[in-house]
Tab-separated table of C-alpha atoms in Angstrom:
chain	number	residue	atom	x	y	z
A	138	GLU	CA	8.021	0.590	39.706
A	139	VAL	CA	10.592	-2.230	39.775
A	140	GLN	CA	13.106	-1.515	37.290
A	141	LEU	CA	17.130	-1.271	36.511
A	142	VAL	CA	17.817	1.548	34.493
A	143	GLU	CA	21.448	1.840	33.119
A	144	SER	CA	23.378	4.712	31.370
A	145	GLY	CA	27.315	5.659	30.510
A	146	GLY	CA	27.890	3.542	27.586
A	147	GLY	CA	28.948	5.009	24.234
A	148	LEU	CA	31.896	4.987	21.376
A	149	ALA	CA	35.404	4.906	23.518
A	150	GLN	CA	39.051	4.401	21.402
A	151	PRO	CA	40.819	0.588	22.343
A	152	GLY	CA	42.875	1.318	25.449
A	153	ARG	CA	40.497	4.144	27.223
A	154	SER	CA	38.308	3.899	29.617
A	155	LEU	CA	34.356	3.717	30.658
A	156	ARG	CA	31.764	4.096	33.777
A	157	LEU	CA	28.938	2.262	33.529
A	158	SER	CA	25.961	3.148	35.740
A	159	CYS	CA	22.950	1.851	36.742
A	160	GLY	CA	19.929	3.295	39.245
A	161	ALA	CA	17.481	0.542	40.884
A	162	SER	CA	14.371	1.623	41.651
A	163	GLY	CA	11.080	0.041	43.415
A	164	PHE	CA	12.911	-2.717	45.626
A	165	SER	CA	15.231	-3.000	48.554
A	166	PHE	CA	18.676	-2.775	46.264
A	167	ASP	CA	21.223	-3.220	49.681
A	168	ASP	CA	19.702	-6.325	50.003
A	169	PHE	CA	20.922	-7.795	46.749
A	170	ALA	CA	23.516	-9.037	44.743
A	171	MET	CA	23.901	-7.241	41.800
A	172	HIS	CA	25.935	-8.330	38.263
A	173	TRP	CA	26.576	-6.832	34.987
A	174	VAL	CA	26.050	-9.244	31.835
A	175	ARG	CA	26.802	-8.544	28.367
A	176	GLN	CA	25.701	-9.174	24.719
A	177	VAL	CA	27.940	-9.141	21.978
A	178	PRO	CA	26.092	-8.400	19.046
A	179	GLY	CA	24.592	-11.133	17.348
A	180	LYS	CA	26.002	-13.214	20.016
A	181	GLY	CA	24.785	-15.042	23.392
A	182	LEU	CA	24.973	-13.398	26.939
A	183	GLU	CA	28.711	-13.380	28.746
A	184	TRP	CA	28.292	-12.966	33.139
A	185	VAL	CA	31.077	-10.067	33.290
A	186	ALA	CA	30.993	-9.296	37.356
A	187	GLY	CA	28.976	-9.993	40.384
A	188	ILE	CA	29.010	-8.166	43.668
A	189	GLY	CA	27.299	-8.839	47.055
A	190	TRP	CA	25.201	-6.719	48.445
A	191	ASN	CA	27.403	-5.012	51.147
A	192	SER	CA	30.865	-5.396	48.476
A	193	GLY	CA	32.095	-7.583	50.740
A	194	SER	CA	32.368	-10.606	47.845
A	195	ILE	CA	32.946	-9.425	44.376
A	196	GLY	CA	33.801	-11.505	41.197
A	197	TYR	CA	35.264	-11.247	37.493
A	198	ALA	CA	34.925	-13.006	34.139
A	199	ASP	CA	38.665	-14.314	33.330
A	200	SER	CA	38.475	-11.683	29.954
A	201	VAL	CA	37.350	-8.344	32.199
A	202	ARG	CA	39.584	-9.518	35.351
A	203	GLY	CA	42.592	-6.769	36.117
A	204	ARG	CA	40.774	-4.381	33.518
A	205	PHE	CA	37.144	-3.381	34.845
A	206	THR	CA	36.255	-2.662	38.671
A	207	ILE	CA	32.204	-3.397	39.689
A	208	SER	CA	31.083	-1.209	42.652
A	209	ARG	CA	28.011	-0.389	44.375
A	210	ASP	CA	26.334	2.767	46.236
A	211	ASN	CA	23.635	1.053	48.450
A	212	ALA	CA	22.827	4.816	49.628
A	213	LYS	CA	22.192	5.992	45.913
A	214	LYS	CA	20.853	2.492	45.090
A	215	SER	CA	22.990	1.994	41.744
A	216	LEU	CA	25.810	-0.430	40.532
A	217	TYR	CA	28.619	0.877	38.667
A	218	LEU	CA	31.425	-1.356	36.150
A	219	GLN	CA	34.756	0.870	35.567
A	220	MET	CA	35.915	-0.242	32.272
A	221	ASN	CA	39.540	0.412	31.271
A	222	SER	CA	42.145	-0.250	29.061
A	223	LEU	CA	39.318	-1.569	26.604
A	224	ARG	CA	39.225	-3.562	23.548
A	225	ALA	CA	37.454	-4.268	20.795
A	226	ASP	CA	35.949	-7.677	22.149
A	227	ASP	CA	34.124	-5.564	24.584
A	228	THR	CA	32.074	-4.202	22.656
A	229	ALA	CA	28.294	-4.991	23.631
A	230	LEU	CA	25.242	-4.368	24.942
A	231	TYR	CA	25.789	-4.500	28.867
A	232	PHE	CA	22.366	-5.347	31.421
A	233	CYS	CA	23.310	-4.976	34.804
A	234	VAL	CA	21.205	-7.737	36.594
A	235	LYS	CA	19.722	-8.191	39.712
A	236	ASP	CA	20.357	-11.493	42.065
A	237	MET	CA	17.924	-13.460	44.222
A	238	VAL	CA	19.575	-13.247	47.358
A	239	GLY	CA	22.030	-10.821	49.176
A	240	TYR	CA	25.473	-12.983	48.624
A	241	TYR	CA	27.498	-13.424	45.945
A	242	GLY	CA	29.914	-16.130	45.372
A	243	ASP	CA	29.264	-18.903	47.615
A	244	HIS	CA	29.562	-22.250	47.015
A	245	ARG	CA	26.617	-22.170	44.390
A	246	GLY	CA	24.616	-19.096	42.856
A	247	TRP	CA	21.379	-18.191	42.327
A	248	TYR	CA	19.223	-17.123	39.373
A	249	PHE	CA	18.479	-13.493	37.972
A	250	ASP	CA	15.303	-12.229	38.699
A	251	LEU	CA	15.459	-8.657	37.106
A	252	TRP	CA	17.239	-7.033	34.244
A	253	GLY	CA	17.478	-3.584	32.803
A	254	ARG	CA	17.530	-2.802	29.008
A	255	GLY	CA	21.106	-2.392	28.900
A	256	THR	CA	23.714	0.577	27.287
A	257	LEU	CA	25.231	0.044	24.282
A	258	VAL	CA	29.368	0.214	24.660
A	259	ALA	CA	31.117	0.293	21.148
A	260	VAL	CA	35.308	0.198	21.235
A	261	SER	CA	36.412	1.309	18.389
A	262	SER	CA	39.201	3.261	16.594
B	355	ASP	CA	33.672	-23.141	33.096
B	356	ILE	CA	30.545	-25.052	32.464
B	357	VAL	CA	30.128	-25.015	28.974
B	358	MET	CA	25.753	-23.999	28.127
B	359	THR	CA	25.060	-25.413	24.277
B	360	GLN	CA	21.362	-25.148	23.087
B	361	SER	CA	19.848	-26.402	19.960
B	362	PRO	CA	18.867	-25.551	18.061
B	363	ASP	CA	20.221	-22.144	17.235
B	364	SER	CA	16.669	-21.126	15.705
B	365	LEU	CA	13.267	-22.484	15.507
B	366	ALA	CA	10.359	-21.511	13.138
B	367	VAL	CA	7.087	-23.222	14.515
B	368	SER	CA	3.874	-22.408	13.343
B	369	LEU	CA	0.779	-20.712	15.553
B	370	GLY	CA	-0.394	-23.115	18.231
B	371	GLU	CA	2.044	-25.666	17.104
B	372	ARG	CA	4.849	-26.867	19.975
B	373	ALA	CA	8.474	-25.176	20.258
B	374	THR	CA	11.101	-27.167	22.038
B	375	ILE	CA	14.549	-26.008	22.538
B	376	ASN	CA	17.067	-27.872	24.043
B	377	CYS	CA	20.447	-27.268	26.246
B	378	LYS	CA	23.020	-29.185	27.259
B	379	SER	CA	25.859	-28.334	30.373
B	380	SER	CA	29.435	-29.586	29.933
B	381	GLN	CA	28.944	-30.954	33.265
B	382	SER	CA	26.049	-31.579	35.873
B	383	VAL	CA	24.147	-29.000	37.260
B	384	LEU	CA	22.255	-30.876	40.286
B	385	TYR	CA	23.248	-30.205	42.812
B	386	SER	CA	22.819	-33.372	45.267
B	387	SER	CA	22.639	-31.730	49.087
B	388	ASN	CA	19.349	-30.742	47.822
B	389	ASN	CA	18.301	-31.984	44.273
B	390	ARG	CA	17.986	-28.824	42.799
B	391	ASN	CA	19.266	-28.234	39.150
B	392	TYR	CA	20.580	-25.065	39.010
B	393	LEU	CA	19.402	-24.046	35.398
B	394	ALA	CA	17.339	-21.191	34.555
B	395	TRP	CA	15.822	-20.483	30.798
B	396	TYR	CA	15.221	-16.799	29.913
B	397	GLN	CA	13.590	-14.854	27.303
B	398	HIS	CA	14.472	-11.807	25.282
B	399	LYS	CA	12.598	-9.776	22.642
B	400	PRO	CA	14.321	-6.700	20.912
B	401	GLY	CA	14.506	-3.481	23.613
B	402	GLN	CA	13.321	-4.909	26.175
B	403	PRO	CA	15.287	-6.693	28.878
B	404	PRO	CA	15.977	-9.727	29.201
B	405	LYS	CA	12.710	-12.176	31.804
B	406	LEU	CA	13.217	-14.849	33.446
B	407	LEU	CA	11.044	-17.617	32.851
B	408	ILE	CA	11.824	-20.888	34.351
B	409	TYR	CA	14.291	-21.564	37.323
B	410	TRP	CA	15.385	-24.736	38.974
B	411	ALA	CA	14.983	-26.019	35.478
B	412	SER	CA	11.426	-26.569	35.926
B	413	THR	CA	9.475	-23.724	38.011
B	414	ARG	CA	7.989	-21.231	36.634
B	415	ALA	CA	8.869	-17.908	37.493
B	416	SER	CA	5.874	-15.648	38.638
B	417	GLY	CA	3.174	-14.647	35.773
B	418	VAL	CA	4.440	-17.065	32.938
B	419	PRO	CA	2.247	-18.590	31.237
B	420	ASP	CA	1.814	-22.013	32.009
B	421	ARG	CA	2.541	-23.083	28.015
B	422	PHE	CA	6.319	-22.501	28.991
B	423	SER	CA	7.041	-25.662	30.509
B	424	GLY	CA	10.784	-26.823	31.625
B	425	SER	CA	12.400	-30.333	31.802
B	426	GLY	CA	14.787	-32.432	32.390
B	427	SER	CA	18.002	-33.378	35.094
B	428	GLY	CA	21.451	-33.441	35.237
B	429	THR	CA	23.075	-32.367	31.860
B	430	ASP	CA	20.182	-32.008	29.614
B	431	PHE	CA	17.661	-30.007	29.708
B	432	THR	CA	14.507	-28.923	27.472
B	433	LEU	CA	11.933	-25.450	27.564
B	434	THR	CA	8.858	-26.241	26.092
B	435	ILE	CA	6.387	-23.908	24.880
B	436	SER	CA	3.159	-26.546	24.192
B	437	SER	CA	0.804	-23.671	21.913
B	438	LEU	CA	3.209	-21.117	20.365
B	439	GLN	CA	1.872	-17.745	20.486
B	440	ALA	CA	2.754	-15.098	18.269
B	441	GLU	CA	3.897	-12.870	21.379
B	442	ASP	CA	6.380	-15.909	22.066
B	443	VAL	CA	8.911	-14.669	19.124
B	444	ALA	CA	12.062	-14.353	21.122
B	445	VAL	CA	15.271	-15.091	21.998
B	446	TYR	CA	15.720	-17.979	24.362
B	447	TYR	CA	18.215	-18.748	26.506
B	448	CYS	CA	19.461	-21.431	29.055
B	449	HIS	CA	21.232	-20.572	32.066
B	450	GLN	CA	23.334	-21.997	34.694
B	451	TYR	CA	24.065	-21.420	38.221
B	452	TYR	CA	25.591	-24.062	39.599
B	453	SER	CA	28.754	-22.175	39.184
B	454	THR	CA	28.757	-18.250	40.365
B	455	LEU	CA	31.375	-18.300	37.089
B	456	TYR	CA	27.818	-18.086	35.392
B	457	THR	CA	27.547	-19.348	31.898
B	458	PHE	CA	24.491	-19.009	29.613
B	459	GLY	CA	24.037	-20.727	26.141
B	460	GLN	CA	24.151	-19.052	23.028
B	461	GLY	CA	20.623	-18.649	22.771
B	462	THR	CA	17.801	-20.441	20.188
B	463	LYS	CA	15.842	-17.846	18.006
B	464	LEU	CA	12.437	-18.373	17.726
B	465	GLU	CA	10.170	-17.630	14.890
B	466	ILE	CA	6.688	-17.793	13.218
B	467	LYS	CA	6.495	-20.443	10.443
């Protein structure tokens, strides 16, 4: 079955860290760029970070740059998001998302054709 | 960043009737080099992953019923459901991929009247 399954969410105190993971199955993971997108409760979607197929290109939203790190392990068919210095406004449902192509960060992007169900991150003291 | 604004925020439509959702971008997402609009639509039901409905503003994704259609160009786009079915209750998002600083609309919640 073609799917993405996120894990690693939970409750964290402000200033602490969490690491999200995403396992891919049913497609050739190392052929595609991947992304993290989040949804604040009751709000819309926000793109967080993207990574190319070989980790050669990476990008971040301004709101997380310098605090979050996206990475991937193609041998394990896994995507990661290391979240440091967490803030209350990082509270959200985090989705792992597959790109249509392998590269990220070119002049123009592509749409996203596969999403996971998400993992919930709550940041509170 | 390109700001995406959807209207309305919520919509109630009777079964079998037409539903129309609008999306406006703060700058054109039409790329002149290939004459493509870098605009997609997603459907999100609670507890499920968001689902790709439309890409390139008007191309239906595989398996999407033909009652869903997308239109528009430049900065103004529309998602139309020609005859609303009960299973179409969801939140719908537009998404620009013209810039790799991807952005989404705030979402439109579609309900049955």
